[in-house]
Coordinates of C-alpha atoms and ligand atoms in Angstrom, one line a residue:
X660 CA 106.3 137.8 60.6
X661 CA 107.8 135.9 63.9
X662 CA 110.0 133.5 61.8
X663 CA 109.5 130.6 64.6
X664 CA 113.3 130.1 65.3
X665 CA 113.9 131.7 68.3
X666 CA 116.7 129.5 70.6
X667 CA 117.7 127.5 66.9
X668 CA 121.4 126.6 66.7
X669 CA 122.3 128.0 62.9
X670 CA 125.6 127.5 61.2
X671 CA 126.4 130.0 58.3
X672 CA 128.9 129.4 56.4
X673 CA 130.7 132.3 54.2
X674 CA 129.7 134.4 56.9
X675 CA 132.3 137.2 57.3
X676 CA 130.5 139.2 54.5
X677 CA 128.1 139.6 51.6
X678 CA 124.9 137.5 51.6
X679 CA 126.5 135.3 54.6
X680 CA 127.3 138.1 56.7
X681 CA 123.8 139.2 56.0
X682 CA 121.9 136.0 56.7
X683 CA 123.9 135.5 60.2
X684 CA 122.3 139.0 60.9
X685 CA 118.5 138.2 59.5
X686 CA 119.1 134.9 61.8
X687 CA 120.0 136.5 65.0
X688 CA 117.0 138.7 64.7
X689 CA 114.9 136.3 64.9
X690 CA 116.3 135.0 67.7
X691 CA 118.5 131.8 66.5
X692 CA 121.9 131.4 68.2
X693 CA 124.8 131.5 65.3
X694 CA 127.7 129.8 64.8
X695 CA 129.3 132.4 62.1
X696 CA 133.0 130.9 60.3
X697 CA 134.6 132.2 57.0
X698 CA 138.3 131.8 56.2
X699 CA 139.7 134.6 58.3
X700 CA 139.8 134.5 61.7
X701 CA 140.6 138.3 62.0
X702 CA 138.0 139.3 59.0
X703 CA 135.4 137.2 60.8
X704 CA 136.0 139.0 63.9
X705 CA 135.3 142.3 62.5
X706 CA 132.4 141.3 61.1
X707 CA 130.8 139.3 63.8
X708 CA 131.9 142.5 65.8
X709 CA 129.1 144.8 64.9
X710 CA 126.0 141.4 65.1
X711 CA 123.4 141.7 68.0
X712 CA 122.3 138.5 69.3
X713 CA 123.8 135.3 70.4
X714 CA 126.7 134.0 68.3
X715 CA 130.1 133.3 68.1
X716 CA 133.2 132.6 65.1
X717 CA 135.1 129.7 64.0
X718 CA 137.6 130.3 61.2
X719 CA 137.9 127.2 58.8
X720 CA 138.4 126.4 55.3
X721 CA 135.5 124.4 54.2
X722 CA 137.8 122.7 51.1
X723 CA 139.8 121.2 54.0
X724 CA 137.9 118.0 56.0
X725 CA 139.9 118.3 59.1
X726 CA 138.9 121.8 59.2
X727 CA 135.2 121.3 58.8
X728 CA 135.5 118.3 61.4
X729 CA 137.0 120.6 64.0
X730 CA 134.6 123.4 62.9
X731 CA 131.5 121.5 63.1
X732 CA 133.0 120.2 66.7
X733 CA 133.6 123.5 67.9
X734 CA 129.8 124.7 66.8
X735 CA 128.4 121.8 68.8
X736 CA 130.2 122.8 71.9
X737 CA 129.3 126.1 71.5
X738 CA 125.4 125.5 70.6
X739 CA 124.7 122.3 70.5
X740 CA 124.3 120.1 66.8
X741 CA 123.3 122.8 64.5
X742 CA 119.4 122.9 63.4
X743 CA 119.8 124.9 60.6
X744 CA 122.8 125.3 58.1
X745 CA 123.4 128.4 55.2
X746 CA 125.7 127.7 53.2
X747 CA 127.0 130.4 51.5
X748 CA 130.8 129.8 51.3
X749 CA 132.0 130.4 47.3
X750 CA 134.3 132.0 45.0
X751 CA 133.8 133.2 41.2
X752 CA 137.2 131.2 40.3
X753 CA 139.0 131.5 37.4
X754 CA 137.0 132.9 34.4
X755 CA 137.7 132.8 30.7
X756 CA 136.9 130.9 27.5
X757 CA 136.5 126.7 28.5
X758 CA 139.1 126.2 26.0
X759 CA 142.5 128.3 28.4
X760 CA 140.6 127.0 31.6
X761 CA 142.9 124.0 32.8
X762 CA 142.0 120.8 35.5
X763 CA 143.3 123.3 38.3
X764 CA 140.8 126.5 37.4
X765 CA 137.7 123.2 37.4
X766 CA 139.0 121.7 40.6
X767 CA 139.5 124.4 42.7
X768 CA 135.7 126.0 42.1
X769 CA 134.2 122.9 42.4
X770 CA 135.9 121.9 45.5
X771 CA 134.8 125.6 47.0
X772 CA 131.5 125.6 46.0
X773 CA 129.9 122.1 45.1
X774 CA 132.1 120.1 47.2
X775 CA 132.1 122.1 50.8
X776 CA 128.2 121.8 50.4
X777 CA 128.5 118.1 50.5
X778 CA 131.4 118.1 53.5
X779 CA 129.7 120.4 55.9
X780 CA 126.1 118.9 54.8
X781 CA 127.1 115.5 55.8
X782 CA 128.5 117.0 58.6
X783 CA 125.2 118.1 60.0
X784 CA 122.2 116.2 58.7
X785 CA 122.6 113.2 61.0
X786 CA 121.9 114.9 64.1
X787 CA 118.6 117.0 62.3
X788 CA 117.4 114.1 61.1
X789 CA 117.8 112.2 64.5
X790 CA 116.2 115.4 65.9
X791 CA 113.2 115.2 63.1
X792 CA 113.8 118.7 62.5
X793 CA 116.1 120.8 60.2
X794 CA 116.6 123.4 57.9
X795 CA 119.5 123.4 54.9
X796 CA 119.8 126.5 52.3
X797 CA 122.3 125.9 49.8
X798 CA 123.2 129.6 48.1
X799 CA 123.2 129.1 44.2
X800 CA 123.0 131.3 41.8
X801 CA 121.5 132.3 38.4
X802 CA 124.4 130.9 36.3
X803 CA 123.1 127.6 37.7
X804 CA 120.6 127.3 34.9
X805 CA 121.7 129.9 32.8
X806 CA 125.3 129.3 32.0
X807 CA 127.7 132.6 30.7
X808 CA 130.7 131.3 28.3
X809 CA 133.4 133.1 30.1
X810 CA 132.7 131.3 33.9
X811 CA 131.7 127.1 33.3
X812 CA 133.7 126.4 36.1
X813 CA 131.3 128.5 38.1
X814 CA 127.9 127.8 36.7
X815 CA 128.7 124.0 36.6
X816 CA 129.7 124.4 40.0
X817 CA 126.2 126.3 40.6
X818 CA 124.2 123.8 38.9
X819 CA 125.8 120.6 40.7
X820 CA 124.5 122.8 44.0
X821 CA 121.0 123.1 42.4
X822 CA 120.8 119.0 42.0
X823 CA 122.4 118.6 45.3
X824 CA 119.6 120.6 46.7
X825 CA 117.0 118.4 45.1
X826 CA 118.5 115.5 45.7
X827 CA 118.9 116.1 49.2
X828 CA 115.6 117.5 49.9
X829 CA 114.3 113.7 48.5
X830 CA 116.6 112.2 50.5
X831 CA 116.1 113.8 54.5
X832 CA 112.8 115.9 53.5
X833 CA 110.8 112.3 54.9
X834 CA 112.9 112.9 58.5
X835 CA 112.0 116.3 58.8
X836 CA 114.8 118.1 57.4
X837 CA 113.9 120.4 54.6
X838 CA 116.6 121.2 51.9
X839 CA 116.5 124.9 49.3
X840 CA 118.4 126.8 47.8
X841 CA 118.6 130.5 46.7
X842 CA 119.8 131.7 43.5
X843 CA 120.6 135.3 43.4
X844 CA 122.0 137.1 40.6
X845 CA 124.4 140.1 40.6
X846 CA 124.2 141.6 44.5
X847 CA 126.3 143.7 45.9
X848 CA 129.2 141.7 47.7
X849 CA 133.0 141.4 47.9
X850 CA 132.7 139.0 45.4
X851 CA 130.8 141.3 42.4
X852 CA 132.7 144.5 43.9
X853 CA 136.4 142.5 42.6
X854 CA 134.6 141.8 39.3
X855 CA 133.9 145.4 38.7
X856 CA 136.5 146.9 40.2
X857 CA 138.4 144.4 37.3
X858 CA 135.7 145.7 34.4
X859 CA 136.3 149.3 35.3
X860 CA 140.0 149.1 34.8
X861 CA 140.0 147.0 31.6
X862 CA 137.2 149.8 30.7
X863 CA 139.0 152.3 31.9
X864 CA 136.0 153.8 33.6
X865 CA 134.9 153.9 37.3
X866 CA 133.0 151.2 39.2
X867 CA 129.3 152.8 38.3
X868 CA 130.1 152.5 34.7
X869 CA 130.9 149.2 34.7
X870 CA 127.9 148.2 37.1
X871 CA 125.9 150.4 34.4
X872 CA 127.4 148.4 31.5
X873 CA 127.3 145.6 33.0
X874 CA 123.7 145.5 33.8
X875 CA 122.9 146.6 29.8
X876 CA 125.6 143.9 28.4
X877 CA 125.3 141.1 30.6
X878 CA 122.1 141.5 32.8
X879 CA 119.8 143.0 30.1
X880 CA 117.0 140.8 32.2
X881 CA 117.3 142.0 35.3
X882 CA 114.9 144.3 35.4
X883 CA 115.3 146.3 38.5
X884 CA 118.5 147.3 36.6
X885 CA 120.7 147.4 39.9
X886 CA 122.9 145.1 41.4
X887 CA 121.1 143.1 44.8
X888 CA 121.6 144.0 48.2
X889 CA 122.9 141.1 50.3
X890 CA 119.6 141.8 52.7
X891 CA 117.8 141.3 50.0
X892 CA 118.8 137.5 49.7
X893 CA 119.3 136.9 53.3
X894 CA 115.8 137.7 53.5
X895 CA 114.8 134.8 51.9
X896 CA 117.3 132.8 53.1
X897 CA 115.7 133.3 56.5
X898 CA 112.6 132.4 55.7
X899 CA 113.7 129.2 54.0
X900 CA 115.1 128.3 57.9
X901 CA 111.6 129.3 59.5
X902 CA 109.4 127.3 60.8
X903 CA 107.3 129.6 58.3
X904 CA 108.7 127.5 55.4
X905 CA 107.6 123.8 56.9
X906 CA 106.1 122.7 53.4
X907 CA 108.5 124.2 50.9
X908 CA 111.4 121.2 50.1
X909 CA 113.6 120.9 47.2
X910 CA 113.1 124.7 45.8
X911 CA 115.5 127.0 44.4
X912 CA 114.0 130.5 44.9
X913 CA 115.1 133.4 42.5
X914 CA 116.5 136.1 43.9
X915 CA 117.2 137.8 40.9
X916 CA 115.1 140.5 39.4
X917 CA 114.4 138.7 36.5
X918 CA 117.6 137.7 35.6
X919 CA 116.7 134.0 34.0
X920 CA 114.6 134.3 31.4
X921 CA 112.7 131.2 31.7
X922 CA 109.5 131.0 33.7
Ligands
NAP433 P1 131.5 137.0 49.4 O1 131.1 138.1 50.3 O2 132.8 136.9 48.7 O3 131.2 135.6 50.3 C1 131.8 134.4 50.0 C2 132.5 133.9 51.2 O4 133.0 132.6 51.0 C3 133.8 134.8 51.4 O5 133.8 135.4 52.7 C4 134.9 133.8 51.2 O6 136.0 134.1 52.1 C5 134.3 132.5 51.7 N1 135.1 131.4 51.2 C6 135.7 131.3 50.0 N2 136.4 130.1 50.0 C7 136.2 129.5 51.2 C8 136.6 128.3 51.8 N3 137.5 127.5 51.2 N4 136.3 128.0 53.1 C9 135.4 128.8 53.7 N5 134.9 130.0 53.2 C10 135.3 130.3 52.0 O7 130.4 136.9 48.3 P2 128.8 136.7 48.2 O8 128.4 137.3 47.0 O9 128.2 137.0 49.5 O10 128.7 135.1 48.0 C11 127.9 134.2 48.8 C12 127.4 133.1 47.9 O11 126.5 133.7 47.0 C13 128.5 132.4 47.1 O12 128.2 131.0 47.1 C14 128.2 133.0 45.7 O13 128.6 132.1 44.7 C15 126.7 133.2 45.7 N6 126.2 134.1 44.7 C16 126.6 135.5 44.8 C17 126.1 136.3 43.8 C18 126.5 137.8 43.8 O14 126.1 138.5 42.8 N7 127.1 138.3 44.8 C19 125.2 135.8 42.8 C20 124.9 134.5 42.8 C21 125.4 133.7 43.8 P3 137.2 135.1 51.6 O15 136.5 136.4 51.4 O16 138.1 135.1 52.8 O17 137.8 134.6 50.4

C-alpha cells in the first residue's frame, strides 16, 4: 500500500531505538524526509547510521524548552515545518508501590512522557494547521487504561497522553491536522529489555525466563504470548501518518495482542 507521503517532512522523536528507531525507518520507506533526535547525539548517530532514505539527527532533551525550541528550529532548516510528528520519547520511571513513590519519581515521568508531548506538539501544530495538513501520533501504551499497581507514575502518565490525543484531535482535526495514538504492550525495546534484564536477576534466571514468566504473571492476555517487535508498532504508526489514514482522528490503536481485556 503506497502510504501517500512521499517528500513529507516527519519529526520522530525517541528515535535512536525501539519503536522510534523503527518508525523513522517505516517513514523513510515511504519516502518522507526525517528529522530523527533522541537524547544522545552519539547513540543517535549510530542508529541513524544504518537508515536509507533522506534524514538527518538532532540530539535534544525534550523535558528541556530551550532544547525543543532549538530542536524544532534546526528540523525546519533542515526540512522545512514538520508535516507529521511521532512522538515516541518515554521512560518507565521509577516503579514501586504508590505509597514509597515520592513528588520527584511523579514529576520526572510526567515531564518525559505527558509533558514533552505537549512542548514539541505546540511546537509543530501551528504551521500544519496553517498548511491544512498534518499528521500527530502520540505513542501510549496499554497501562493507559489498564493501570498495574507497581508503575502509576507511568500509566497516569500514559493515560494523560491518551486524553491529550483526544483532545487534540477535537481541537486541530477541523484544520486538517489529524491527532492518534498507539498503545502497544510489552515489545521488544531498550526499555522492556532493562525491565527483564532486572526480573531475571531478582529471579535469578536468564532473560527468557523472565520474558516467559512475565508473559504468564503479568500479560496472561496477551495472547500471542511474546513480547512485540518494534516493526510491529511502527507499522501502524506509519499508517496513522498516511494519507491512507485521512478519516481516522482521535483513535488510540492497540497494538497489543490482546493485552486489555476490555473490548
Ligand atoms: P526506548 O527504545 O527506550 O525508546 C524511548 C526513547 O526515549 C529512548 O531512546 C530514550 O532515550 C528517549 N528519551 C527518554 N527521555 C527523553 C528525553 N527527556 N528527551 C528525549 N528523548 C528521551 O523504548 P520504546 O519501548 O521504543 O519506547 C517508545 C515509546 O513506546 C515510549 O513512549 C514507551 O513508553 C512506549 N511504550 C513502549 C512499550 C514497550 O513494551 N516497549 C509498551 C507501551 C508503550 P535514552 O535511551 O537515551 O534514555
Amino acid at each position: 500500500m503506497d502510504l501517500g507521503i512521499t517528500g513529507r517532512a516527519a519529526l520522530v522523536t525517541g528515535a535512536d531505538s525501539g519503536i522510534g528507531l523503527a518508525t523513522a525507518r517505516h517513514l523513510l520507506a515511504e519516502g518522507a524526509r526525517v528529522v530523527l533526535t533522541d537524547l544522545d547525539a552519539g547513540r543517535l548517530a549510530d542508529a541513524a547510521a544504518g537508515l536509507g532514505g533522506e534524514h538527518t539527527t538532532i540530539a535534544a532533551d525534550l523535558t528541556v524548552p530551550d532544547d525543543v525550541g532549538r530542536l524544532l528550529e534546526e528540523a525546519r532548516a533542515a526540512y522545512g515545518d514538520p508535516e507529521i510528528l511521532v512522538h515516541c520519547a518515554g521512560i518507565t520511571g521509577p516503579q514501586g508501590p504508590f505509597h514509597e513513590l515520592d513528588d520527584d519519581a511523579w514529576r520526572t515521568t510526567l515531564d518525559v512522557n505527558l509533558f514533552s508531548a505537549v512542548r514539541v506538539v505546540r511546537g509543530v501544530v501551528g504551521a500544519m494547521r496553517e498548511a491544512g495538513w498534518g499528521r500527530i501520533v502520540l505513542v501510549a501504551s496499554e497501562d493507559g487504561v489498564q493501570p498495574y499497581v507497581d508503575e502509576l507514575p507511568y500509566c497516569a502518565s500514559k493515560a494523560g497522553v491518551l486524553s491529550l490525543t483526544k483532545g487534540l484531535s477535537k481541537a486541530y482535526g477541523p484544520d486538517g491536522v489529524l491527532v492518534n495514538a498507539v498503545s502497544p504492550a510489552f515489545v521488544e525495546t531498550p526499555m522492556t529489555d532493562a525491565m527483564m534484564e532486572a526480573r531475571a536477576q531478582e529471579r535469578g534466571t536468564d532473560v527468557d525466563e523472565a520474558v516467559e514468566s512475565f508473559l504468564d504473571e503479568e500479560r496472561p492476555l496477551m495472547a500471542l504470548k511474546r513480547r512485540g517487535r518494534p516493526d510491529e508498532v511502527a507499522a501502524v504508526a506509519a499508517f496513522l501518518c498516511s494519507e491512507r489514514a485521512s478519516f481516522v482522528n482521535g483513535s488510540s490503536y492497540r497494538v497489543d495482542s490482546g493485552s486489555v481485556a476490555t473490548i
